[in-house]
Amino acid sequence: MDFIDARFFEMLFLICFGVSWPMNIAKAVRSKTSKGVSLPFLLICFLGYVFGIISKLVDIQLSYTLAFYCINICMVATCIVLYFVNAQRDRIADNARS
């Protein structure tokens, strides 16, 4: 079990958590609405990944888990962009109804 260390479990955590982001992106693209999406939640997740990346960069021994942090932060950034695109769509639709 020498090959299994904390970084291995950190990688598994990042993979498990990262599986949810593509599903979130697909839902945002299909629904075309920002209703029900929490921007504060997305921003907190983004910030958490920023801190994770910083922790890997300041570590003396650079870890392969950095790649998983980078992949996940890109997906969260995509979710944030889709939030603003869909919020704009919502505003246009609401103005058209008025």
PDB file of C-alpha atoms in Angstrom:
ATOM      1  CA  MET A   1       0.000   0.000   0.000  1.00  0.00           C
ATOM      2  CA  ASP A   2       3.000   2.310  -0.388  1.00  0.00           C
ATOM      3  CA  PHE A   3       1.577   3.699  -3.619  1.00  0.00           C
ATOM      4  CA  ILE A   4      -1.620   4.773  -1.884  1.00  0.00           C
ATOM      5  CA  ASP A   5      -1.164   7.997   0.036  1.00  0.00           C
ATOM      6  CA  ALA A   6      -3.175  11.115   0.864  1.00  0.00           C
ATOM      7  CA  ARG A   7      -2.791  12.415  -2.704  1.00  0.00           C
ATOM      8  CA  PHE A   8      -4.478   9.277  -4.061  1.00  0.00           C
ATOM      9  CA  PHE A   9      -7.560   9.852  -1.898  1.00  0.00           C
ATOM     10  CA  GLU A  10      -7.507  13.560  -2.689  1.00  0.00           C
ATOM     11  CA  MET A  11      -7.542  12.637  -6.385  1.00  0.00           C
ATOM     12  CA  LEU A  12     -10.514  10.300  -5.835  1.00  0.00           C
ATOM     13  CA  PHE A  13     -12.346  13.098  -3.998  1.00  0.00           C
ATOM     14  CA  LEU A  14     -11.677  15.520  -6.846  1.00  0.00           C
ATOM     15  CA  ILE A  15     -12.852  12.980  -9.432  1.00  0.00           C
ATOM     16  CA  CYS A  16     -16.045  12.216  -7.499  1.00  0.00           C
ATOM     17  CA  PHE A  17     -16.801  15.883  -6.954  1.00  0.00           C
ATOM     18  CA  GLY A  18     -15.793  16.699 -10.526  1.00  0.00           C
ATOM     19  CA  VAL A  19     -18.330  14.279 -11.992  1.00  0.00           C
ATOM     20  CA  SER A  20     -21.115  16.608 -10.889  1.00  0.00           C
ATOM     21  CA  TRP A  21     -19.877  19.614 -12.877  1.00  0.00           C
ATOM     22  CA  PRO A  22     -20.494  18.244 -16.383  1.00  0.00           C
ATOM     23  CA  MET A  23     -24.020  17.302 -15.286  1.00  0.00           C
ATOM     24  CA  ASN A  24     -24.529  20.832 -13.962  1.00  0.00           C
ATOM     25  CA  ILE A  25     -23.219  22.313 -17.213  1.00  0.00           C
ATOM     26  CA  ALA A  26     -25.530  20.104 -19.292  1.00  0.00           C
ATOM     27  CA  LYS A  27     -28.528  21.083 -17.150  1.00  0.00           C
ATOM     28  CA  ALA A  28     -27.716  24.793 -17.514  1.00  0.00           C
ATOM     29  CA  VAL A  29     -27.390  24.472 -21.292  1.00  0.00           C
ATOM     30  CA  ARG A  30     -30.649  22.508 -21.620  1.00  0.00           C
ATOM     31  CA  SER A  31     -32.736  24.601 -19.237  1.00  0.00           C
ATOM     32  CA  LYS A  32     -31.586  28.015 -20.526  1.00  0.00           C
ATOM     33  CA  THR A  33     -32.480  29.564 -17.160  1.00  0.00           C
ATOM     34  CA  SER A  34     -30.585  30.646 -14.080  1.00  0.00           C
ATOM     35  CA  LYS A  35     -33.577  30.010 -11.845  1.00  0.00           C
ATOM     36  CA  GLY A  36     -32.688  27.534  -9.116  1.00  0.00           C
ATOM     37  CA  VAL A  37     -28.942  28.100  -9.512  1.00  0.00           C
ATOM     38  CA  SER A  38     -27.009  29.514  -6.571  1.00  0.00           C
ATOM     39  CA  LEU A  39     -24.334  31.950  -7.700  1.00  0.00           C
ATOM     40  CA  PRO A  40     -22.885  32.211  -4.156  1.00  0.00           C
ATOM     41  CA  PHE A  41     -22.483  28.411  -4.109  1.00  0.00           C
ATOM     42  CA  LEU A  42     -20.672  28.456  -7.448  1.00  0.00           C
ATOM     43  CA  LEU A  43     -18.399  31.284  -6.318  1.00  0.00           C
ATOM     44  CA  ILE A  44     -17.554  29.502  -3.069  1.00  0.00           C
ATOM     45  CA  CYS A  45     -16.721  26.318  -5.008  1.00  0.00           C
ATOM     46  CA  PHE A  46     -14.563  28.357  -7.390  1.00  0.00           C
ATOM     47  CA  LEU A  47     -12.755  29.965  -4.466  1.00  0.00           C
ATOM     48  CA  GLY A  48     -12.244  26.556  -2.866  1.00  0.00           C
ATOM     49  CA  TYR A  49     -10.579  25.291  -6.028  1.00  0.00           C
ATOM     50  CA  VAL A  50      -8.425  28.435  -6.165  1.00  0.00           C
ATOM     51  CA  PHE A  51      -7.221  27.686  -2.632  1.00  0.00           C
ATOM     52  CA  GLY A  52      -6.630  24.042  -3.571  1.00  0.00           C
ATOM     53  CA  ILE A  53      -4.532  25.104  -6.552  1.00  0.00           C
ATOM     54  CA  ILE A  54      -2.570  27.558  -4.413  1.00  0.00           C
ATOM     55  CA  SER A  55      -1.912  24.819  -1.852  1.00  0.00           C
ATOM     56  CA  LYS A  56      -0.488  22.594  -4.591  1.00  0.00           C
ATOM     57  CA  LEU A  57       1.661  25.380  -6.027  1.00  0.00           C
ATOM     58  CA  VAL A  58       3.233  26.303  -2.681  1.00  0.00           C
ATOM     59  CA  ASP A  59       3.866  22.660  -1.769  1.00  0.00           C
ATOM     60  CA  ILE A  60       7.495  21.647  -2.140  1.00  0.00           C
ATOM     61  CA  GLN A  61       6.530  18.437  -3.936  1.00  0.00           C
ATOM     62  CA  LEU A  62       4.197  19.265  -6.828  1.00  0.00           C
ATOM     63  CA  SER A  63       1.381  16.708  -6.982  1.00  0.00           C
ATOM     64  CA  TYR A  64      -0.516  15.242  -9.922  1.00  0.00           C
ATOM     65  CA  THR A  65      -3.741  16.232  -8.139  1.00  0.00           C
ATOM     66  CA  LEU A  66      -3.127  19.773  -9.402  1.00  0.00           C
ATOM     67  CA  ALA A  67      -4.437  18.637 -12.803  1.00  0.00           C
ATOM     68  CA  PHE A  68      -7.753  17.603 -11.250  1.00  0.00           C
ATOM     69  CA  TYR A  69      -8.085  20.949  -9.469  1.00  0.00           C
ATOM     70  CA  CYS A  70      -7.481  22.722 -12.790  1.00  0.00           C
ATOM     71  CA  ILE A  71     -10.047  20.598 -14.640  1.00  0.00           C
ATOM     72  CA  ASN A  72     -12.661  21.190 -11.945  1.00  0.00           C
ATOM     73  CA  ILE A  73     -12.065  24.935 -11.695  1.00  0.00           C
ATOM     74  CA  CYS A  74     -12.536  25.205 -15.478  1.00  0.00           C
ATOM     75  CA  MET A  75     -15.879  23.427 -15.197  1.00  0.00           C
ATOM     76  CA  VAL A  76     -17.001  25.671 -12.324  1.00  0.00           C
ATOM     77  CA  ALA A  77     -15.951  28.720 -14.349  1.00  0.00           C
ATOM     78  CA  THR A  78     -18.104  27.375 -17.207  1.00  0.00           C
ATOM     79  CA  CYS A  79     -21.048  27.049 -14.796  1.00  0.00           C
ATOM     80  CA  ILE A  80     -20.545  30.646 -13.658  1.00  0.00           C
ATOM     81  CA  VAL A  81     -20.473  31.923 -17.248  1.00  0.00           C
ATOM     82  CA  LEU A  82     -23.612  29.922 -18.055  1.00  0.00           C
ATOM     83  CA  TYR A  83     -25.288  31.399 -14.976  1.00  0.00           C
ATOM     84  CA  PHE A  84     -24.788  34.933 -16.312  1.00  0.00           C
ATOM     85  CA  VAL A  85     -25.795  33.961 -19.873  1.00  0.00           C
ATOM     86  CA  ASN A  86     -28.972  32.328 -18.585  1.00  0.00           C
ATOM     87  CA  ALA A  87     -29.700  35.206 -16.167  1.00  0.00           C
ATOM     88  CA  GLN A  88     -29.580  37.560 -19.164  1.00  0.00           C
ATOM     89  CA  ARG A  89     -32.007  35.262 -21.015  1.00  0.00           C
ATOM     90  CA  ASP A  90     -34.280  35.323 -17.981  1.00  0.00           C
ATOM     91  CA  ARG A  91     -34.242  39.138 -17.896  1.00  0.00           C
ATOM     92  CA  ILE A  92     -35.049  39.337 -21.628  1.00  0.00           C
ATOM     93  CA  ALA A  93     -37.916  36.844 -21.225  1.00  0.00           C
ATOM     94  CA  ASP A  94     -39.273  38.711 -18.191  1.00  0.00           C
ATOM     95  CA  ASN A  95     -39.174  42.034 -20.075  1.00  0.00           C
ATOM     96  CA  ALA A  96     -40.937  40.475 -23.069  1.00  0.00           C
ATOM     97  CA  ARG A  97     -43.775  39.321 -20.786  1.00  0.00           C
ATOM     98  CA  SER A  98     -44.193  42.809 -19.270  1.00  0.00           C
TER      99      SER A  98
END
